[in-house]
Each structure stands twice: as C-alpha cells, then as structure tokens.
Amino acid sequence: MRPPQAAMPAESVVGAPRPVGRPDQAQPGAPGGQARSVPPRPQPAAAHHAVLCVNAPAMAASGPDGQLRGHGLHGFYRSGVRVVARMELRIGGIEPLPLQGTLTTAAQARFLGAVRIPGDPDPDPALTVERLRHADGVETVTVRNTGSRAARLPLEIALGTDLGPVGEIAAGHRTADLPGQVQSSGLRWAGPAHSATVSAQPSPHAVLAGAGVLRWDLEVQPGARWSVELRVGLESTAPGPRPPGGRGTGVPLPWAEPEVRCDDPRAALVVARSLDTLGGLLFADPDRPTDLYAASGAPWRFGLAPADALWAARMALPLGTRLAAGTLRALARRQQPASAPGQGGRRTEGLLPGALRHGGPELPPTCTATEATLLFVTVLAEAWRWGLPRQEVAELLPAAERALSALRDGLVDGFVTDLSRPVEERSAHPVPARAEVQAQAHRAALHGADLLAAFGRPGAEEWRSWAAGLRARFRDRFWVDDLSGGRPAAGLAPGGQPLPALASGLVHLLDPGLSAEGGRHESLLDREQTRLLAQRLAAPELDSGWGLRTLSAKSPRFNPLGHRSGAVRVHETALAVAGLAEAGHENEAGALLEGLLGAAAHFEGRLPEMYAGEQRTPGFPPVPHPGACRPAAVSAAGAVHAVFALAGVRPDVPGGRVLVRPASTAPLGELELTGLRVAGEPFSVRVSRIGVAMVEEASAELQLVAR
C-alpha cells in the first residue's frame, strides 16, 4: 500500500503538492476579498516511535506502552485495512504503568506493565500485565499476581475501529469509529466493504457494545496468573480481486538460514534480525502462491514495488536463488507484453511497473519502472551464476529479452533516460540522463549478452558492442575535472551540461555486476576514476559516520532529513561497501560498514529504510526519519549484503567454479559464514583476521579458486 504524498516522503507521486494557505490569509477569488478559512492539512502519521510488527499481509502498530489508542498509525491491519484501531486496557480503572515494549521477532511484540493493587501497603507493584501481540491479529494478555494478597478488580479492554485504508490513515486522516455490535464472545463492526470482529477466550463477563468495552471481573490469588486471548478478524463484504496473501503454512522461507560467527558481535545480530525482518515482508503471488517476493516496506509501502523487490532478491542470492526465482516469475507476469499500450495509448513493451521517484533538489526525478526493468536482467543473470537451474532461467529468458528490447529503444543523445516515456516524447522533451541509470543500463546490457550467448539466442555481440559504446561516451562526457582530480557528474542535462551534484546514487558506478569465472564486468569508470570516486565517498561531505548521505553536506540544499537531499539510505551504503571492497578500496569499505553497524546497534539490529544524515558525534545516536519504512526490504537485505560482501564469494555455477576473494583488511576480524547456498548446496567459508579465506563446505562439483 502507498499513502498519499503528504505521508510518503520516500517515494513521491507524479506532480507536486498544492500549497495550502494559512487560515488568516485572503484567498484568490474569495468574495469581496474577504479571508476564507482553509482547513490545515492533516499532520502525516509517523512511524519512528511505533512498535511495528509485520507478517505480510498483516501488521500491527502501537506505542511502546502497547495501547492501541486509535490515533496515528495505531491498530491491527490486514491487506491495507485497519481492522482494529483501539485496544486500550485498564485494570482496576487505571492503565498499567509501562515498563517495556519491544519486538521479539519481526512478527511479534511483547509489552510489560505493572499495577499496584488498590489499598496494598506494599509500595512495590504486585501485578504485572504482559501483552504478547502477533501481527496476524492475536493478542494474549496475562495478569500475574506476585503479591501477598488476592487481587479482586475488573479488567476492561476498550475497542473500536474505523475500518480505514492505511493510505488515508498514513496521511493523517481519521474518521469516526463505527458502532459496535455484540457477538457471542466479543464485538463486531460493519462497514461498506469490510466487517471486523474481536473475539475473546475466555468470554468476557460483560460486553458493552455502545462503549466498545469487554469486561472481566478478576480474582487472581497470590502466585497465580490469569490470561485471555483476543483474536482480530476481517471479512470482505464487497466483490473484488483477491489481494496477495502471505507465506502460507508449510511454505518454507525462500532462503537458507545462515550462521554468522564473527569477532564483531554486531555483524551476527544485524544479519539475524535483518533476515527475520525480511521474512515478515514476504508476500505470495496470488497467481502462484509458492512464488514469494518481498514487499517494499511497512507501513508506507506494504506491497509490491518491483525495483525494491528485485534489489532484496539480488542481495539475498548468497542464501539461495528461490527468492530471486519467485520475484522474477511474479514480475514477468506483470511485464508489459509486446502488444500492450501503456498510459495514454503509448507502447511500453517489456517494461515493469514502477512509480516516479523524487530525485532531490539538484537532480531530476527518476521512474522506478526503468530501474526495475534493467534490474530484472541483472537479477536473472546473477541468479543463474549462483545456481538457478537452467530450465528456470530459460523460462524467464523471454521476459529478459523484452526488457532488453525496452532498453534498445531508450537512447536519447547516446544515453538512457526514462524508458517509460515513448521515443517521440523523449526526443521532443528530453530530460537529464542520470549517472546511476547509465550504470544500470550498462550492467543490464552485459548481463543480457551473457544470457543470450549461453542460451544460444541472437544478439549477444551487439549488446556487448552497445555497452562498450556507452562506456566510452560516459567516460568522455560524464567526467568532471576539478582541483581534486575530478569526479563523475550525477547527471547530464539535455544540452550536454554536467550536473555537478555529489550524491549517493554514484555508488551504482561501483556495481558492474557478476560475470564469468567469478569476475566482475568492466565498469563505466576506469581504475583511476574509481579511485577518485572512492575518495569522494569516504570524505565527510558524504560519509556521515553512520553511512552515506544522499547529497553532499556542502550542498546549499543539504537537508539531513531530506530523503534525497541528505538522509542516509541504508541500501546505497551497503552497495558502496560491497563495491568498494571488490574494487580494492577496503579501508573505505570498512569505514562505511562500521557506520552501518554502529547505526544498527542503536536500532536494535533492525535498520530502517533511512535515517537522518547528521554527522556522527560521540554520545549521540542516529536520528530517526519520521517517514522511513521500518521494516524495509532493501535495508534489511542491504545489511546482509554488506556483511557477506567481506567474504568475497563470487560463484559461476554454469562454469563450475567459485572465486573467493575476501577483504584482506578483515574489518570485522575473523568471520565465519555457514549455511550459504551455491548451486543449491551448502557453502561455508571462514575468513581469518589477516584476510585469508578457507572454504569449509562446498559442492563437490565446483572448483574452488582463491585470490
């Protein structure tokens, strides 16, 4: 689900928000020039303080006290609908004193509170109230009496819902609660398209439908406990397409569960919690429930965003190819066929869907359809290198060829801009060509050539030649000379003028992609240009100490909370860690990884989509971003990718070999990874404190090569 633009800083919609005047200002067109009152825009909901548990397609959000109060994002949700907005607990007429509220897994949270028995002379609270909440809509409340007297007092839970869509709720809109009705063991609410229920076991002693209250008269003896289980349900009352479901019972996770042993304990924690987070975001494709893909993130984008799903699948390849295969198949079914017209009758052959993404104050917006279409080819080629069976690759190859067809028609003045626009519009109204799009197109062309050649399809040499031409043009026209030796431009204006912004999107130039024999494809940058870019990425203007800022701190338009103008986006920092390490700039990679792990420690090992690009200062934690998804698929997979990149495992299963080239500086100390998957078989590697790798488990069919 995607909230309206007011609550969606991480992905803007087409068009700018219309300004809203102050209520005391005269508005144009008001009769007689009189002031016309304009209601203020609702304050968007924020998630940075919420305890958010997720198990697709369900989630639940509250404050750290566990109370669902009906404001902000509070509530249980399923398939984008708020099933219950309020679930406020009182015992003896008072709310428990909050002691602790935290996630135990991505899908479950635990809240603990304390209550003093009225009239008890002991100053210590005798009652503890524990709430175990699961995203799927089950909550267990347990009251324990550790005092010396029996506790006789009522427990009341006040309930209510608006059955509102998450998009409107995220934008700050709140409608009145619906009237409740008594059902056999709880309450029911009915709306135009859905009905919701809350049932309790044991049944309440009293149900007050008008107030929405369930009541139990408790008598808890010393040393005893009492529990009630609440179940939240949602039914659709209107016809419509079946929404995507979550990973069904009995369907295994689409990756191996690794074990990480490391001198730096933060690495093991962030890998374990990132994979737990990613598991909570898994949706099953309605057309084929065994095909799983990762939702972009919660709460703002709790659904399929093709580019984000592909990034998550690509970064998880060391743990197996099943997530990549499911994601690729789900997206191939959504790809525009050759004969399909796009918006306004325009042909969009081979494109994957994608929204327009805000580019920040110094760069043009980009269409994620372009990124997803190009990334589809890369994920298929690299999954093949990691061991995706040949038959499965062959079935997806036509979709990759259609994506390459979209790329073939995408050049304007020798560079790739926005593939979602028709050729005529791109020529008549050109937009700047971004450096990161050229890197993605160059990589897709080379990966496409690899696939075409291996499967006996025509066009491989033409794509290699095309990539070589793009490489030459890029080095000639995108490089900006300056006193420090030069750097790549972030973009090229239609007239050929370089856009000098220094932004984190340049990390894509360090990601040329996996090639034959475990090597890397040639980069758009030469060796010296790569060295100069590495220096820029490591400098304080981009490296905040917590990760890479999206825009240089020296820019006059830098904003540490700007999602494209200064905030730290986790997956771009992870790409920089991997790219710098593979290019031999290991000290710079280690410094960025230290920033990510340092931030992860403050976020309990669960990195959000982004956080503020404030400079790291001793004693001050990273500042959360109120509009960040947490959890987010690309940040969870990115954290895993950054740690695994230090082992340098680069397979070529079709060629029957695996290259292992770890970071010689060993920034995490000794690192042992077990439970990886190469060619579908277990793969384990240990990297010593001096950067020497030892493969301890691998398929007997693979030749091992260490450098």
XYZ file of C-alpha atoms in Angstrom:
707
model
C 0.000 0.000 0.000
C 1.190 3.515 -0.731
C -0.009 6.505 1.279
C -0.856 9.872 -0.254
C 2.109 12.108 -0.995
C 1.799 14.061 2.241
C 2.840 10.983 4.161
C 5.133 9.473 1.611
C 8.497 11.254 1.569
C 10.385 8.198 0.427
C 8.502 7.812 -2.881
C 6.817 10.852 -4.364
C 3.873 10.653 -6.701
C 3.686 12.478 -10.010
C 3.092 16.167 -9.506
C 3.826 18.499 -6.645
C 1.614 19.034 -3.602
C -0.659 22.037 -3.884
C 0.201 24.686 -1.283
C -2.316 25.322 1.439
C -2.658 28.884 2.678
C -2.891 29.943 6.291
C -6.477 30.343 7.577
C -5.978 34.086 8.115
C -4.876 34.736 4.524
C -7.237 36.037 1.855
C -7.558 33.517 -0.937
C -7.809 34.477 -4.596
C -11.400 34.521 -5.764
C -12.931 34.993 -2.307
C -15.993 37.287 -2.487
C -15.153 40.886 -1.683
C -11.567 39.985 -0.898
C -12.680 38.541 2.407
C -10.489 35.992 4.116
C -11.581 32.432 3.522
C -10.713 29.856 6.128
C -8.817 26.882 4.742
C -8.559 23.798 6.921
C -4.960 22.935 7.729
C -3.532 19.874 6.082
C -3.564 16.869 8.432
C -0.250 16.046 10.043
C 1.027 12.818 8.444
C 1.441 9.850 10.722
C 4.982 8.956 11.742
C 6.387 5.519 12.408
C 9.744 6.183 14.059
C 8.380 5.771 17.602
C 5.972 2.944 16.778
C 6.452 -0.670 17.773
C 5.535 -2.187 14.426
C 5.210 -5.942 13.973
C 4.758 -7.315 10.482
C 3.766 -10.636 8.949
C 2.539 -9.978 5.414
C -0.221 -9.177 4.654
C -0.824 -8.202 8.308
C 0.789 -5.693 10.632
C 0.151 -4.046 13.979
C 1.399 -0.718 15.314
C 1.287 0.935 18.725
C 3.387 2.989 21.068
C 5.892 1.372 23.446
C 3.162 1.045 26.110
C 1.234 -1.407 23.909
C -2.004 0.548 23.985
C -3.802 0.978 20.659
C -5.306 4.434 21.007
C -6.765 4.953 17.548
C -4.546 7.881 16.625
C -1.668 7.967 14.195
C -0.901 4.515 12.849
C -2.168 2.628 15.901
C -4.065 -0.522 15.075
C -4.163 -4.007 13.613
C -4.101 -4.064 9.800
C -4.715 -6.672 7.150
C -4.411 -6.184 3.373
C -4.252 -2.414 3.796
C -7.333 -2.074 6.048
C -7.245 -1.079 9.714
C -9.184 -3.889 11.368
C -8.976 -2.550 14.933
C -7.920 0.995 15.790
C -8.346 0.973 19.572
C -7.468 -1.696 22.111
C -6.949 0.099 25.416
C -6.510 -1.982 28.546
C -7.313 -0.868 32.070
C -7.183 -2.900 35.234
C -8.949 -1.568 38.277
C -9.817 1.503 36.227
C -6.215 2.520 35.538
C -3.733 1.853 32.782
C -0.737 -0.308 33.680
C 2.493 1.591 34.201
C 4.572 0.882 31.056
C 7.812 -0.960 31.771
C 8.906 -2.328 28.420
C 7.712 -2.617 24.839
C 9.812 -4.261 22.156
C 9.794 -6.626 19.213
C 10.677 -10.227 19.982
C 10.557 -11.125 16.279
C 9.535 -9.160 13.212
C 6.002 -10.528 13.633
C 5.589 -10.373 17.414
C 5.928 -7.774 20.164
C 5.905 -8.006 23.955
C 4.668 -5.260 26.263
C 5.026 -5.355 30.033
C 3.321 -3.103 32.551
C 2.807 -3.009 36.321
C -0.185 -2.235 38.578
C -0.386 -1.721 42.334
C -3.370 -3.365 43.993
C -5.556 -0.600 45.454
C -5.069 -0.343 49.189
C -1.955 -2.521 49.200
C 0.500 -1.102 51.789
C 3.465 -2.529 49.865
C 4.965 0.270 47.690
C 6.051 -2.254 45.041
C 3.526 -3.207 42.352
C 2.108 -6.678 42.900
C 0.559 -7.150 39.453
C 2.336 -7.388 36.131
C 0.407 -7.231 32.876
C 2.021 -8.843 29.848
C 0.695 -8.389 26.311
C 2.044 -10.690 23.607
C 0.942 -9.337 20.241
C 1.253 -11.039 16.883
C 0.866 -9.124 13.635
C -1.691 -11.660 12.415
C -4.216 -10.318 14.928
C -3.745 -12.454 18.040
C -3.030 -10.832 21.392
C -2.627 -12.655 24.707
C -2.985 -10.658 27.923
C -1.605 -12.258 31.092
C -2.031 -10.832 34.604
C 0.337 -12.176 37.260
C -0.016 -11.607 40.990
C 3.302 -11.720 42.826
C 1.960 -10.050 45.973
C 0.731 -11.495 49.235
C -2.939 -10.604 48.807
C -5.592 -11.723 46.361
C -6.321 -9.218 43.614
C -10.041 -8.635 43.038
C -10.584 -5.988 40.407
C -12.059 -5.571 36.921
C -10.077 -5.780 33.692
C -11.551 -3.780 30.814
C -10.483 -3.580 27.191
C -11.979 -0.726 25.154
C -12.169 -1.472 21.432
C -13.081 0.456 18.302
C -12.321 0.764 14.609
C -12.892 2.964 11.588
C -12.018 0.223 9.037
C -9.968 2.898 7.301
C -7.474 2.339 4.457
C -3.856 2.610 5.529
C -3.108 5.232 2.855
C -5.592 7.721 4.292
C -4.551 6.928 7.858
C -0.892 7.482 6.994
C -1.762 10.897 5.554
C -3.284 11.906 8.885
C -6.982 11.360 8.132
C -9.131 9.794 10.856
C -12.831 9.073 10.589
C -15.190 8.332 13.456
C -15.377 4.845 14.906
C -18.116 2.606 13.606
C -20.839 1.476 16.030
C -20.146 -1.901 17.581
C -22.433 -4.897 17.866
C -22.325 -7.699 20.408
C -21.339 -11.114 19.149
C -21.083 -14.382 21.072
C -17.676 -13.723 22.663
C -16.819 -10.181 21.695
C -17.673 -7.350 19.299
C -18.311 -6.810 15.598
C -18.228 -3.724 13.357
C -19.604 -3.454 9.818
C -18.560 -1.024 7.107
C -19.398 -0.578 3.415
C -16.735 -3.008 2.169
C -15.492 -4.888 5.245
C -16.545 -6.138 8.640
C -14.268 -6.683 11.625
C -14.559 -8.839 14.724
C -12.769 -9.242 18.032
C -13.418 -12.462 19.930
C -12.093 -13.383 23.366
C -11.325 -16.649 25.110
C -12.410 -16.922 27.884
C -15.548 -14.993 27.068
C -15.970 -11.658 28.867
C -18.307 -11.374 31.814
C -19.860 -8.287 30.234
C -19.908 -6.734 26.753
C -20.847 -3.059 26.431
C -21.471 -2.559 22.704
C -22.157 1.184 22.952
C -18.828 1.849 24.658
C -16.997 -0.941 22.840
C -15.834 -2.481 26.122
C -15.128 -6.104 27.098
C -15.023 -6.645 30.866
C -13.806 -9.447 33.148
C -14.144 -9.487 36.930
C -10.813 -10.909 38.054
C -9.817 -12.689 41.193
C -6.133 -13.592 40.994
C -4.687 -15.319 44.037
C -1.093 -14.717 45.225
C 1.345 -16.508 42.945
C -1.353 -17.162 40.306
C -1.923 -15.836 36.820
C -4.893 -15.237 34.539
C -4.865 -14.969 30.732
C -7.216 -14.024 27.908
C -6.623 -14.435 24.179
C -8.075 -11.863 21.799
C -8.436 -12.627 18.082
C -8.979 -9.958 15.461
C -10.707 -10.909 12.187
C -11.527 -9.173 8.909
C -14.076 -10.164 6.265
C -14.632 -8.554 2.882
C -18.254 -7.779 2.053
C -17.645 -6.367 -1.443
C -16.527 -8.220 -4.574
C -13.064 -7.507 -5.900
C -9.755 -9.064 -6.878
C -8.169 -11.339 -4.351
C -5.370 -9.478 -2.525
C -1.938 -11.079 -2.219
C -1.513 -13.344 0.770
C 1.462 -14.047 2.943
C 3.734 -17.069 3.077
C 1.350 -19.928 3.708
C 1.589 -22.587 6.379
C 4.124 -25.177 5.342
C 5.775 -22.942 2.725
C 9.448 -22.657 3.742
C 11.443 -19.466 3.740
C 12.936 -18.879 0.290
C 16.476 -18.767 1.654
C 18.819 -20.756 3.838
C 19.172 -19.658 7.442
C 22.868 -18.896 7.889
C 25.002 -18.816 10.974
C 27.422 -15.937 11.398
C 30.347 -16.125 13.794
C 32.469 -13.033 13.985
C 34.852 -11.129 16.238
C 32.414 -8.223 15.964
C 29.130 -9.458 17.512
C 27.146 -6.697 15.814
C 27.512 -8.482 12.477
C 25.754 -11.656 13.644
C 22.973 -9.644 15.277
C 22.260 -7.480 12.239
C 22.239 -10.470 9.853
C 19.857 -12.482 12.054
C 17.446 -9.617 12.643
C 17.589 -8.412 9.052
C 16.586 -11.843 7.759
C 13.834 -12.061 10.383
C 12.636 -8.657 9.163
C 12.749 -9.720 5.528
C 10.717 -12.822 6.371
C 7.928 -10.665 7.773
C 7.684 -8.796 4.462
C 7.157 -11.846 2.245
C 4.058 -11.879 0.067
C 2.830 -14.787 -2.030
C 1.825 -14.063 -5.601
C -1.940 -14.761 -5.967
C -1.339 -16.416 -9.349
C 1.203 -18.848 -7.892
C 1.334 -18.918 -4.069
C 4.708 -20.655 -3.977
C 6.284 -17.633 -5.708
C 7.318 -15.298 -2.904
C 8.555 -11.724 -3.144
C 9.388 -9.048 -0.599
C 7.123 -6.075 -0.020
C 8.930 -2.761 -0.181
C 8.346 -1.925 3.479
C 5.894 -1.151 6.225
C 3.856 0.816 6.951
C 4.047 3.095 3.901
C 4.725 0.682 1.032
C 3.382 -2.640 2.229
C 3.054 -4.209 -1.181
C 4.901 -4.984 -4.396
C 7.340 -2.313 -5.578
C 9.227 -4.113 -8.379
C 12.553 -2.313 -8.050
C 12.728 -2.845 -4.282
C 11.643 -6.487 -4.578
C 14.401 -7.126 -7.124
C 17.061 -5.405 -5.013
C 16.091 -7.518 -2.000
C 16.176 -10.717 -4.064
C 19.546 -9.845 -5.573
C 21.165 -9.063 -2.238
C 19.858 -12.344 -0.781
C 21.405 -14.511 -3.523
C 24.188 -15.869 -1.245
C 21.401 -17.638 0.678
C 19.876 -19.311 -2.367
C 18.034 -18.462 -5.562
C 14.447 -19.203 -4.509
C 13.533 -15.639 -3.570
C 15.016 -14.385 -6.839
C 13.128 -17.017 -8.839
C 9.789 -16.231 -7.177
C 10.292 -12.491 -7.586
C 11.308 -12.797 -11.242
C 8.331 -15.018 -12.074
C 5.872 -12.734 -10.276
C 7.233 -9.723 -12.143
C 7.372 -11.475 -15.511
C 3.613 -11.957 -15.184
C 3.257 -8.196 -14.709
C 5.567 -7.155 -17.524
C 4.034 -5.260 -20.411
C 3.763 -7.620 -23.411
C 4.847 -6.593 -26.862
C 1.380 -5.542 -27.987
C 0.229 -3.778 -24.832
C -0.232 0.012 -24.922
C 0.854 1.941 -21.889
C -0.691 5.017 -20.333
C -2.423 7.173 -22.922
C -2.015 4.527 -25.613
C 1.803 4.649 -25.550
C 3.681 1.426 -26.162
C 5.624 0.171 -23.145
C 6.916 -3.164 -24.389
C 8.996 -5.033 -21.833
C 8.563 -2.526 -19.015
C 7.862 -3.463 -15.433
C 5.556 -1.190 -13.431
C 7.089 1.493 -11.256
C 6.292 4.864 -9.698
C 8.067 8.159 -10.210
C 10.709 8.697 -7.540
C 11.669 12.152 -6.334
C 15.277 12.962 -7.265
C 16.027 15.592 -4.639
C 16.619 19.325 -5.050
C 19.518 19.084 -7.517
C 18.558 16.124 -9.706
C 15.535 15.224 -11.840
C 13.084 12.556 -10.709
C 13.526 9.017 -11.916
C 10.968 6.400 -12.856
C 11.387 3.174 -10.926
C 9.978 1.342 -13.955
C 13.310 1.998 -15.667
C 15.298 0.753 -12.673
C 13.146 -2.370 -12.280
C 13.218 -3.246 -15.984
C 17.014 -3.051 -16.126
C 17.442 -4.806 -12.795
C 15.289 -7.732 -13.952
C 18.009 -8.722 -16.441
C 20.754 -8.431 -13.825
C 18.920 -10.475 -11.185
C 18.214 -13.252 -13.691
C 21.851 -13.360 -14.868
C 23.306 -13.323 -11.364
C 20.807 -15.891 -10.051
C 21.987 -18.117 -12.924
C 25.594 -17.636 -11.770
C 24.584 -18.560 -8.202
C 22.873 -21.753 -9.372
C 19.324 -21.066 -10.568
C 18.537 -24.187 -12.626
C 18.980 -23.789 -16.366
C 15.376 -24.714 -17.123
C 14.056 -21.978 -14.822
C 16.403 -19.446 -16.428
C 15.228 -20.485 -19.906
C 11.591 -19.963 -18.914
C 12.356 -16.410 -17.800
C 14.644 -15.535 -20.699
C 11.832 -14.189 -22.955
C 10.951 -11.660 -20.250
C 14.608 -10.601 -20.076
C 14.667 -10.213 -23.856
C 11.602 -7.980 -23.675
C 13.363 -5.867 -21.048
C 16.386 -5.556 -23.339
C 14.047 -4.528 -26.129
C 12.827 -1.637 -23.959
C 16.445 -0.651 -23.368
C 17.251 -0.773 -27.094
C 14.669 1.925 -27.765
C 15.683 4.037 -24.774
C 18.647 6.084 -26.022
C 18.490 9.875 -26.319
C 21.697 11.572 -27.443
C 23.547 8.349 -26.722
C 22.341 7.921 -23.125
C 19.425 6.249 -21.338
C 16.840 8.432 -19.633
C 13.291 7.270 -18.849
C 12.215 4.055 -20.564
C 8.589 4.595 -19.576
C 8.284 7.554 -21.957
C 7.748 6.865 -25.669
C 10.602 7.534 -28.086
C 8.877 10.548 -29.615
C 8.363 12.211 -26.246
C 11.930 11.504 -25.144
C 13.233 13.195 -28.290
C 10.847 16.151 -28.215
C 11.113 16.782 -24.477
C 14.436 15.355 -23.295
C 15.220 15.061 -19.610
C 18.618 14.757 -17.921
C 20.412 11.436 -18.120
C 21.374 10.245 -14.640
C 24.686 8.510 -13.938
C 23.078 5.702 -11.947
C 20.709 4.881 -14.839
C 23.681 4.601 -17.211
C 25.342 2.196 -14.757
C 22.196 0.079 -14.535
C 21.754 0.053 -18.316
C 25.415 -0.838 -18.922
C 25.206 -3.714 -16.444
C 21.923 -4.980 -17.922
C 23.406 -4.969 -21.431
C 26.410 -7.040 -20.358
C 24.290 -9.432 -18.304
C 21.863 -9.746 -21.174
C 24.745 -10.591 -23.515
C 25.896 -13.308 -21.093
C 22.449 -14.891 -21.064
C 21.883 -14.662 -24.797
C 25.256 -16.241 -25.584
C 24.845 -19.047 -23.040
C 21.376 -19.978 -24.273
C 22.119 -19.754 -27.979
C 19.974 -16.669 -28.589
C 20.992 -13.956 -31.070
C 22.211 -10.505 -30.066
C 24.985 -11.118 -27.542
C 27.757 -9.390 -29.503
C 25.513 -6.465 -30.372
C 24.821 -5.881 -26.683
C 28.498 -6.081 -25.786
C 29.256 -3.557 -28.505
C 26.412 -1.345 -27.268
C 27.821 -1.458 -23.723
C 31.304 -0.580 -24.968
C 29.927 2.451 -26.784
C 28.023 3.617 -23.719
C 31.176 3.145 -21.649
C 33.245 5.321 -23.994
C 30.605 8.060 -24.127
C 30.213 8.029 -20.358
C 33.933 8.403 -19.678
C 34.138 11.215 -22.174
C 31.100 13.261 -21.202
C 30.189 12.421 -17.596
C 33.584 13.059 -16.042
C 34.037 16.469 -14.383
C 37.606 17.684 -13.826
C 38.303 19.733 -10.723
C 41.193 20.603 -8.404
C 40.847 17.304 -6.523
C 41.352 15.262 -9.680
C 37.788 15.018 -10.890
C 34.600 13.058 -10.261
C 31.630 11.706 -12.196
C 28.706 14.018 -12.749
C 25.463 12.905 -11.172
C 23.691 13.600 -14.435
C 23.917 15.169 -17.869
C 21.468 17.878 -18.906
C 19.831 17.601 -22.344
C 22.263 20.165 -23.760
C 25.233 18.153 -22.529
C 25.970 20.230 -19.423
C 27.091 18.052 -16.473
C 25.004 18.245 -13.312
C 27.653 18.588 -10.611
C 25.662 17.321 -7.618
C 27.626 14.929 -5.404
C 25.083 12.301 -4.397
C 25.000 8.742 -3.086
C 23.485 7.494 -6.349
C 27.049 7.451 -7.710
C 27.625 4.195 -5.788
C 25.888 2.378 -8.662
C 29.018 3.065 -10.718
C 30.843 0.667 -8.358
C 28.386 -2.157 -9.105
C 29.185 -3.523 -12.592
C 27.760 -6.961 -11.788
C 28.897 -10.568 -11.569
C 30.433 -12.083 -14.700
C 32.039 -15.348 -15.810
C 34.523 -17.202 -13.588
C 33.537 -15.102 -10.575
C 34.859 -11.892 -12.093
C 33.211 -8.514 -12.427
C 32.114 -6.852 -15.606
C 34.022 -3.796 -16.701
C 32.884 -0.613 -15.004
C 31.799 2.619 -16.614
C 34.768 4.155 -14.762
C 38.417 3.320 -15.315
C 40.708 2.398 -12.429
C 41.848 5.952 -11.678
C 38.324 7.336 -11.862
C 37.174 4.623 -9.477
C 39.922 5.606 -7.026
C 38.861 9.244 -7.120
C 35.209 8.311 -6.589
C 36.210 6.142 -3.613
C 37.949 9.149 -2.079
C 34.828 11.265 -2.509
C 32.575 8.651 -0.957
C 34.863 8.348 2.055
C 35.085 12.115 2.644
C 32.987 13.669 5.446
C 30.780 15.584 2.997
C 29.154 12.269 2.022
C 30.115 9.872 4.834
C 28.149 10.976 7.886
C 29.808 8.401 10.120
C 26.519 6.460 10.104
C 26.565 5.847 6.338
C 26.422 7.748 3.051
C 24.320 10.868 2.764
C 22.133 11.074 -0.315
C 23.525 14.566 -1.016
C 26.786 16.230 -0.075
C 26.710 18.190 3.172
C 28.436 21.011 1.268
C 25.435 21.485 -0.984
C 23.455 24.650 -0.166
C 20.317 22.499 -0.384
C 21.522 19.804 2.005
C 18.875 18.663 4.468
C 19.797 15.828 6.855
C 16.132 14.721 6.868
C 15.707 15.010 3.110
C 15.208 11.536 1.696
C 17.104 12.565 -1.464
C 18.866 15.638 -0.100
C 20.936 14.356 2.802
C 19.403 11.413 4.676
C 21.277 8.095 4.879
C 19.646 5.368 2.771
C 20.880 2.010 4.009
C 20.935 0.013 0.799
C 23.050 2.599 -1.047
C 25.611 2.480 1.738
C 25.553 -1.322 1.517
C 26.171 -1.137 -2.243
C 29.109 1.176 -1.566
C 30.581 -1.249 0.988
C 30.407 -4.142 -1.472
C 31.563 -2.119 -4.480
C 34.487 -0.500 -2.714
C 35.656 -3.820 -1.261
C 35.515 -5.548 -4.663
C 37.378 -2.653 -6.310
C 40.186 -2.924 -3.757
C 39.302 0.120 -1.636
C 38.877 -1.914 1.518
C 39.645 0.759 4.106
C 36.886 2.967 2.716
C 34.525 -0.017 2.641
C 35.373 -0.892 6.247
C 34.695 2.654 7.431
C 31.247 2.697 5.815
C 30.420 -0.738 7.216
C 31.400 0.441 10.692
C 28.919 3.289 10.282
C 26.107 0.909 9.317
C 26.814 -1.471 12.185
C 27.058 1.436 14.610
C 23.666 2.696 13.489
C 22.196 -0.808 13.617
C 23.189 -1.116 17.275
C 21.006 1.910 18.072
C 18.110 0.465 16.055
C 18.275 -2.909 17.873
C 19.769 -4.580 14.803
C 16.778 -3.675 12.586
C 17.900 -0.907 10.263
C 15.136 1.337 8.902
C 14.902 2.374 5.280
C 16.757 5.613 6.095
C 17.705 7.931 8.929
C 18.997 11.478 9.264
C 22.355 12.352 7.730
C 23.534 14.204 10.828
C 27.268 13.964 11.462
C 28.137 11.184 13.890
C 29.042 12.603 17.285
C 30.143 10.610 20.369
C 27.277 10.133 22.788
C 24.545 10.930 20.256
C 22.593 8.177 18.456
C 21.487 8.427 14.828
C 18.337 10.491 14.406
C 15.314 8.522 13.084
C 13.469 9.694 9.993
C 9.713 10.069 10.609
C 8.830 8.935 7.086
C 11.068 5.886 6.888
C 9.722 2.404 6.413
C 10.784 0.196 9.280
C 10.963 -2.620 8.328
C 12.160 -2.093 4.758
C 13.205 -4.871 2.398
C 16.128 -3.095 0.758
C 17.685 -2.026 4.070
C 17.285 -5.498 5.599
C 18.747 -7.239 2.557
C 21.350 -4.497 2.214
C 22.665 -5.038 5.731
C 23.108 -8.747 4.990
C 24.775 -7.918 1.672
C 27.279 -5.578 3.321
C 28.429 -8.237 5.796
C 28.553 -11.083 3.278
C 30.481 -8.956 0.766
C 33.543 -9.072 3.024
C 33.873 -12.809 2.377
C 34.119 -12.142 -1.358
C 32.235 -15.261 -2.536
C 31.664 -14.912 -6.296
C 30.320 -18.051 -7.990
C 29.986 -19.096 -11.592
C 27.928 -22.259 -11.288
C 27.451 -22.668 -15.064
C 31.242 -22.565 -15.356
C 31.676 -24.972 -12.444
C 33.751 -22.721 -10.188
C 33.627 -20.345 -7.241
C 36.047 -17.484 -6.721
C 36.644 -16.450 -3.096
C 38.439 -13.153 -2.606
C 37.803 -11.717 0.866
C 38.690 -8.257 2.096
C 42.334 -8.541 3.105
C 41.911 -5.891 5.810
C 39.332 -8.087 7.615
C 37.432 -5.091 9.074
C 35.221 -7.382 11.202
C 38.078 -9.566 12.391
C 37.606 -13.283 11.961
C 34.395 -14.008 10.064
C 32.774 -17.394 9.537
C 29.680 -17.836 7.379
C 27.911 -21.184 7.328
C 24.635 -22.089 5.660
C 25.170 -20.132 2.440
C 23.947 -21.742 -0.771
C 25.855 -22.101 -4.047
C 24.394 -24.342 -6.773
C 21.674 -25.235 -4.281
C 24.199 -26.888 -1.949
C 25.525 -25.733 1.450
C 28.547 -23.459 1.283
C 30.636 -22.326 4.241
C 33.655 -20.037 4.333
C 35.912 -18.699 7.084
C 37.977 -15.535 6.763
C 40.888 -15.157 9.167
C 41.962 -11.979 10.930
C 44.598 -11.453 8.250
C 42.098 -11.747 5.424
C 42.805 -15.306 4.292
C 39.781 -17.375 3.225
C 39.204 -21.068 3.811
C 36.216 -22.782 2.183
C 34.994 -25.362 4.681
C 31.953 -26.730 2.824
C 31.013 -26.688 -0.851
C 29.517 -28.799 -3.609
C 31.936 -31.400 -4.933
C 31.006 -30.282 -8.462
C 32.599 -26.863 -8.015
C 36.218 -25.861 -8.491
C 37.372 -23.510 -5.723
C 39.617 -20.587 -6.625
C 41.067 -18.224 -4.000
C 42.870 -14.955 -4.632
